[in-house]
Short mmCIF file of C-alpha atoms in Angstrom, two decimals:
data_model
loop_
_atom_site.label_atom_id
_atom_site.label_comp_id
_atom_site.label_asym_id
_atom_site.label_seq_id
_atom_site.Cartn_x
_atom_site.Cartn_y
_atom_site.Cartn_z
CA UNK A 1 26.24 -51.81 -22.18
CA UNK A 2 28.06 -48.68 -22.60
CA UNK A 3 25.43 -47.16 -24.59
CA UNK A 4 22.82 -48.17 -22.47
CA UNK A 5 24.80 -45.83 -19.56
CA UNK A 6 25.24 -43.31 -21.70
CA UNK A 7 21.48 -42.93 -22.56
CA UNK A 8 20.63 -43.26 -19.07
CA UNK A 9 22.99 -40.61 -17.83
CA UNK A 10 21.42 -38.19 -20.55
CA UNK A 11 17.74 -39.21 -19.71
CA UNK A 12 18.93 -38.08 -15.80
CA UNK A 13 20.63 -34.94 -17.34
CA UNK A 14 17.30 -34.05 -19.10
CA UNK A 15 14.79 -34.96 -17.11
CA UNK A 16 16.51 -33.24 -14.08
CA UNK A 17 16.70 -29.79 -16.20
CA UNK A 18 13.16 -30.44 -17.19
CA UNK A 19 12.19 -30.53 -13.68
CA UNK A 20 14.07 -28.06 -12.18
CA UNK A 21 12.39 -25.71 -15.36
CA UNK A 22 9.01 -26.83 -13.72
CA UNK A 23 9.97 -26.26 -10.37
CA UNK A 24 11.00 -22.46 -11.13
CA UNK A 25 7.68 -21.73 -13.13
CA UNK A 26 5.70 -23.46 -10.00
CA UNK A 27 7.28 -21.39 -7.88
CA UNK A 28 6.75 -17.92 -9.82
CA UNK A 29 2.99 -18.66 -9.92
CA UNK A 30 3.19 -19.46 -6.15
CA UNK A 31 4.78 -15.90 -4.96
CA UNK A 32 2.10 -14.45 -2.14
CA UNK A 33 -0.65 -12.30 -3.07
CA UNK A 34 -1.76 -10.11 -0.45
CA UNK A 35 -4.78 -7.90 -2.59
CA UNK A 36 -7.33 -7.35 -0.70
CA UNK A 37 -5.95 -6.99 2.82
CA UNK A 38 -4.55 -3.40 1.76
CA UNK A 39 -4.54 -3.46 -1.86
CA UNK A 40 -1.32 -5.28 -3.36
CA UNK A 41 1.05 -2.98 -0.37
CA UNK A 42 2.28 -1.07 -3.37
CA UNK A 43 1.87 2.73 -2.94
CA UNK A 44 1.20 4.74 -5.96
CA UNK A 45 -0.35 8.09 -6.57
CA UNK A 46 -0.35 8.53 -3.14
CA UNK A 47 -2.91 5.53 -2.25
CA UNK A 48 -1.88 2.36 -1.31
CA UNK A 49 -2.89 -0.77 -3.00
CA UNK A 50 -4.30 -1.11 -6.70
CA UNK A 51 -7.66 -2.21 -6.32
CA UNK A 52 -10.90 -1.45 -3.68
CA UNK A 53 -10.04 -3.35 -0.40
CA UNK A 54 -12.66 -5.17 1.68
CA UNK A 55 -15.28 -2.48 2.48
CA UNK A 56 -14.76 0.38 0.13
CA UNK A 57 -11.91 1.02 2.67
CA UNK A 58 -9.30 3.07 0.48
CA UNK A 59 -6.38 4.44 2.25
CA UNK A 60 -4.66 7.71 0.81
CA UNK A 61 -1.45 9.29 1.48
CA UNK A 62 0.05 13.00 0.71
CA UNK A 63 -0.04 16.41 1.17
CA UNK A 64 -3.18 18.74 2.91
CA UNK A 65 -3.83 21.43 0.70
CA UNK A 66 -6.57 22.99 2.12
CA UNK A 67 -8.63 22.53 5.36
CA UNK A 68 -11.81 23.35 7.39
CA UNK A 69 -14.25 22.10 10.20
CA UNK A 70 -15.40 19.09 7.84
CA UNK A 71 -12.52 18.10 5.40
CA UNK A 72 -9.42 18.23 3.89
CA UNK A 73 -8.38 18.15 0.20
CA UNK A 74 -5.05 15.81 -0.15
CA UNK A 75 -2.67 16.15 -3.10
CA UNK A 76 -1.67 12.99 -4.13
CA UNK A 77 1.79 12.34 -5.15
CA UNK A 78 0.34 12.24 -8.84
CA UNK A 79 -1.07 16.04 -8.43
CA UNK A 80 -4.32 14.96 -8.44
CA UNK A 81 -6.46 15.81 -5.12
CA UNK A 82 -8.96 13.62 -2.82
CA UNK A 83 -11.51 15.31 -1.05
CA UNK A 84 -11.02 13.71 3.21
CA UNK A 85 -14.67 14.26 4.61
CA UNK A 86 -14.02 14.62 8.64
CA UNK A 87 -16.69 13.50 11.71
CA UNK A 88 -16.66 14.13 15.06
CA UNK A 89 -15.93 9.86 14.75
CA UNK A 90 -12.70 10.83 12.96
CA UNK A 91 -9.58 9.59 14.51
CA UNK A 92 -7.06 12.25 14.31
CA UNK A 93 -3.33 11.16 15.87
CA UNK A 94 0.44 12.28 15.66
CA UNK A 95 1.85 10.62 18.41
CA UNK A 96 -1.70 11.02 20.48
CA UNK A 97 -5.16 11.85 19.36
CA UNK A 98 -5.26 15.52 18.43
CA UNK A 99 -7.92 17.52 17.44
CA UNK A 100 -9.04 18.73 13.97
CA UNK A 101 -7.14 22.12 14.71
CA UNK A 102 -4.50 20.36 14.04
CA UNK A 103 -5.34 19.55 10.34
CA UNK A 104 -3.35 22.37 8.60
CA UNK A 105 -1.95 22.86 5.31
CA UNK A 106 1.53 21.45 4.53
CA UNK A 107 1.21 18.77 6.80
CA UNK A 108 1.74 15.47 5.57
CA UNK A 109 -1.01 12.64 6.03
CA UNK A 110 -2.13 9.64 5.45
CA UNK A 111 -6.36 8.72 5.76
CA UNK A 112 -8.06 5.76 6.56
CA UNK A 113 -11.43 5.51 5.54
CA UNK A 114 -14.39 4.42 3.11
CA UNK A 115 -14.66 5.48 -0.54
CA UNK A 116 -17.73 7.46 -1.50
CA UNK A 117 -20.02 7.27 -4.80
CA UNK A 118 -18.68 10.75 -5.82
CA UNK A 119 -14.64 9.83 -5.03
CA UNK A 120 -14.21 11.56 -1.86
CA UNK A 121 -13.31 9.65 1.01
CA UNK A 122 -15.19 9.45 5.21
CA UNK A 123 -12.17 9.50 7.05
CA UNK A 124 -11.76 6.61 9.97
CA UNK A 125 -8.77 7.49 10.85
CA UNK A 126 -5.80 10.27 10.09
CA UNK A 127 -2.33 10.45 10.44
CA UNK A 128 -0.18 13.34 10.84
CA UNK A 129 3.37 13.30 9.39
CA UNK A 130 3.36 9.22 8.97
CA UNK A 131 5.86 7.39 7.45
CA UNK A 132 6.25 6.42 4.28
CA UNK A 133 6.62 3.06 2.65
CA UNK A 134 10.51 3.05 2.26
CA UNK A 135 11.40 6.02 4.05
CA UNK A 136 13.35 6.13 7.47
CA UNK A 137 13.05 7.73 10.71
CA UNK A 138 15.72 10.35 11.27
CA UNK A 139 17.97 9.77 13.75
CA UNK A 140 17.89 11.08 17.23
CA UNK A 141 20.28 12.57 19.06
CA UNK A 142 21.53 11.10 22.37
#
């Protein structure tokens, strides 16, 4: 009788470790994956995302280095450079819509738009001086 306890209590011991094991490994293969709203929400080289999101829509974030009437050129926080092709469609905000005039270089952006053959990028949408993933506002005086 004793023995039989003691076998049960170990079978209960075991069989609890071996599913709470399971339950762990289920739950790592469960964790959310969000690719393919805006890539994986990771930034990296300056675009956000891994892979191509719905549309050809690529988003890209960094630094204008050079400007005129119909693009921008981006540095990317990898030194590398996207070419921004800019409409008359082109949204251009900071805290309002501005106009391309206000594309200069220096300013920080970050581009909304579709992915070309060649790698540049129509811009939908830019913003001036956005924040980053992880970064903070300052604070404001009161």
């Amino acid at each position: 009788m004793k023995d039989n306890s003691l076998i049960t209590t170990l079978l209960i011991v075991v069989f609890t470790g071996v599913g709470f094991y399971g339950g762990i490994k289920y739950q790592q293969s469960q964790r959310g994956n969000f690719s393919g709203q805006l890539g994986d929400g990771t930034v990296r080289n300056g675009k956000v995302g891994t892979g191509t999101p719905r549309g050809g829509f690529r988003p890209v974030a960094g630094e204008i280095i050079s400007a005129d009437n119909k693009s921008i050129t981006v540095k990317l926080q990898d030194n590398s450079s996207k070419i921004i092709l800019i409409n008359d469609k082109t949204q251009i905000n900071k805290t309002e819509t501005v106009n391309k005039s206000e594309l200069k270089i220096g300013e920080k952006v970050s581009v909304f738009g579709s992915e070309n053959t060649d790698g540049s990028v129509t811009a939908q949408n830019v913003q001036l001086n956005p924040i980053q993933i992880g970064q903070q506002q300052p604070p404001t005086d009161k």
